[in-house]
Short mmCIF file of C-alpha atoms in Angstrom, two decimals:
data_model
loop_
_atom_site.label_atom_id
_atom_site.label_comp_id
_atom_site.label_asym_id
_atom_site.label_seq_id
_atom_site.Cartn_x
_atom_site.Cartn_y
_atom_site.Cartn_z
CA MET A 1 0.01 0.00 0.01
CA HIS A 2 1.29 3.43 -0.91
CA ARG A 3 1.66 6.14 1.71
CA LYS A 4 -0.98 8.32 0.02
CA ASP A 5 -3.55 5.46 0.04
CA PHE A 6 -2.77 4.68 3.68
CA ILE A 7 -3.32 8.29 4.74
CA LYS A 8 -6.58 8.44 2.78
CA ARG A 9 -7.92 5.23 4.44
CA LEU A 10 -6.84 6.47 7.84
CA GLY A 11 -8.80 9.66 7.20
CA TYR A 12 -11.96 7.65 6.35
CA LEU A 13 -11.49 5.58 9.50
CA ALA A 14 -11.04 8.71 11.66
CA THR A 15 -14.31 10.09 10.24
CA ALA A 16 -16.24 6.83 10.65
CA LEU A 17 -15.27 5.99 14.23
CA PRO A 18 -16.94 8.92 16.01
CA ALA A 19 -20.12 8.39 13.96
CA SER A 20 -20.22 4.67 14.76
CA THR A 21 -19.77 5.43 18.49
CA PHE A 22 -22.77 7.79 18.34
CA PHE A 23 -24.96 5.11 16.77
CA LEU A 24 -23.86 2.44 19.25
CA GLN A 25 -24.67 4.71 22.17
CA SER A 26 -28.13 5.47 20.78
CA CYS A 27 -28.76 1.71 20.46
CA ALA A 28 -28.14 1.32 24.19
CA GLY A 29 -31.29 3.38 24.68
CA LEU A 30 -31.34 5.19 27.98
CA TYR A 31 -34.99 5.70 28.84
CA TYR A 32 -35.86 8.86 30.75
CA ALA A 33 -38.99 8.05 32.71
CA SER A 34 -41.79 10.37 33.79
CA PHE A 35 -42.16 10.99 37.48
CA ILE A 36 -44.13 13.08 39.97
CA ALA A 37 -42.51 14.99 42.82
CA GLU A 38 -44.76 15.38 45.87
CA GLU A 39 -43.57 16.74 49.21
CA GLY A 40 -39.98 15.62 48.67
CA VAL A 41 -40.93 12.18 47.36
CA LEU A 42 -40.37 11.12 43.73
CA ARG A 43 -43.03 8.76 42.40
CA ILE A 44 -42.63 6.71 39.24
CA SER A 45 -45.18 4.33 37.75
CA LYS A 46 -44.24 0.64 37.27
CA SER A 47 -45.46 1.04 33.68
CA GLU A 48 -42.33 3.14 32.98
CA PHE A 49 -40.43 -0.15 33.03
CA GLU A 50 -42.59 -1.63 30.27
CA GLN A 51 -42.11 -1.20 26.54
CA ILE A 52 -43.52 -2.68 23.36
CA LYS A 53 -40.81 -3.99 21.04
CA GLY A 54 -41.55 -6.04 17.95
CA GLY A 55 -45.19 -6.32 19.01
CA LYS A 56 -44.21 -7.87 22.34
CA GLN A 57 -44.26 -6.33 25.78
CA ILE A 58 -40.84 -6.47 27.40
CA GLU A 59 -39.47 -5.13 30.69
CA ARG A 60 -36.74 -2.51 30.94
CA ASP A 61 -33.98 -3.35 33.44
CA PHE A 62 -33.53 0.29 34.38
CA VAL A 63 -34.82 3.82 33.79
CA VAL A 64 -33.36 7.23 34.49
CA ILE A 65 -35.17 10.22 35.92
CA GLN A 66 -33.98 13.79 35.67
CA SER A 67 -35.36 17.29 35.78
CA ASP A 68 -33.98 20.79 35.54
CA SER A 69 -34.10 21.10 39.34
CA MET A 70 -31.85 18.02 39.83
CA GLU A 71 -28.08 18.47 39.60
CA TYR A 72 -27.63 14.77 38.80
CA PRO A 73 -29.96 12.14 37.34
CA ILE A 74 -31.20 9.18 39.33
CA GLY A 75 -30.84 5.65 37.97
CA ILE A 76 -33.53 3.15 38.97
CA PHE A 77 -32.85 -0.58 38.49
CA LYS A 78 -35.35 -3.40 38.83
CA THR A 79 -34.30 -6.02 41.34
CA GLN A 80 -35.57 -9.54 41.93
CA ASN A 81 -39.05 -10.07 43.36
CA GLN A 82 -40.46 -6.86 41.84
CA GLY A 83 -38.17 -4.64 43.89
CA TYR A 84 -36.39 -1.47 42.79
CA THR A 85 -33.20 0.31 43.79
CA ALA A 86 -32.35 3.95 43.07
CA SER A 87 -28.95 5.66 43.03
CA LEU A 88 -27.87 9.22 42.46
CA MET A 89 -25.69 9.14 39.37
CA GLN A 90 -22.79 11.06 40.94
CA CYS A 91 -19.35 9.54 41.39
CA THR A 92 -18.16 9.53 45.00
CA HIS A 93 -14.56 10.16 43.85
CA ARG A 94 -14.74 13.55 42.12
CA GLY A 95 -18.45 14.16 41.65
CA CYS A 96 -18.62 13.40 37.90
CA GLU A 97 -21.95 12.32 36.44
CA LEU A 98 -22.07 8.54 36.02
CA ASN A 99 -23.11 6.60 32.91
CA ILE A 100 -25.09 3.35 32.89
CA GLY A 101 -23.95 0.45 30.77
CA GLY A 102 -23.91 -3.34 31.09
CA GLY A 103 -25.95 -3.25 34.28
CA ILE A 104 -23.47 -1.07 36.16
CA TYR A 105 -22.73 2.61 36.71
CA ASN A 106 -19.39 3.83 35.39
CA CYS A 107 -17.54 7.09 35.74
CA PRO A 108 -16.17 8.62 32.52
CA CYS A 109 -13.70 10.79 34.47
CA HIS A 110 -11.48 8.20 36.18
CA GLY A 111 -12.99 4.79 35.41
CA SER A 112 -14.66 3.98 38.71
CA GLU A 113 -17.46 1.38 38.51
CA PHE A 114 -20.44 0.80 40.77
CA ASP A 115 -22.94 -2.05 40.96
CA ARG A 116 -26.69 -1.57 40.83
CA LEU A 117 -26.80 -0.88 44.56
CA GLY A 118 -24.07 1.78 44.34
CA HIS A 119 -21.28 -0.35 45.83
CA VAL A 120 -17.81 0.29 44.39
CA LEU A 121 -16.64 -2.43 42.00
CA GLN A 122 -13.51 -0.61 40.80
CA GLY A 123 -11.73 2.51 42.09
CA PRO A 124 -10.45 5.08 42.49
CA ALA A 125 -13.83 5.76 44.16
CA GLU A 126 -14.18 4.30 47.64
#
């Protein structure tokens, strides 16, 4: 391969990678659920965990709630036996906003990971 062809292909790859990352993230499909705030209590309907896909009703594993008055979103995971667990999506290390992926919370700033209950799986968070 000639140097000119290599540089041209590298340019195409550099253009395609950010676009493919965008499409992969949108496939993950964070769902921002509706909720009601009453006297300091946030209420969310169980139906927010249901969706119709391919004509079938399936259950979401988690939803996210957020409003303009909240500094950080809240992630809500379904647990066994129709239970739920909620965690503020703020890293305990440096306060960065957490992402959700693969059933865990992860920090884009320093790589900390937390389980669905908010327990540290990987530091530097403690």
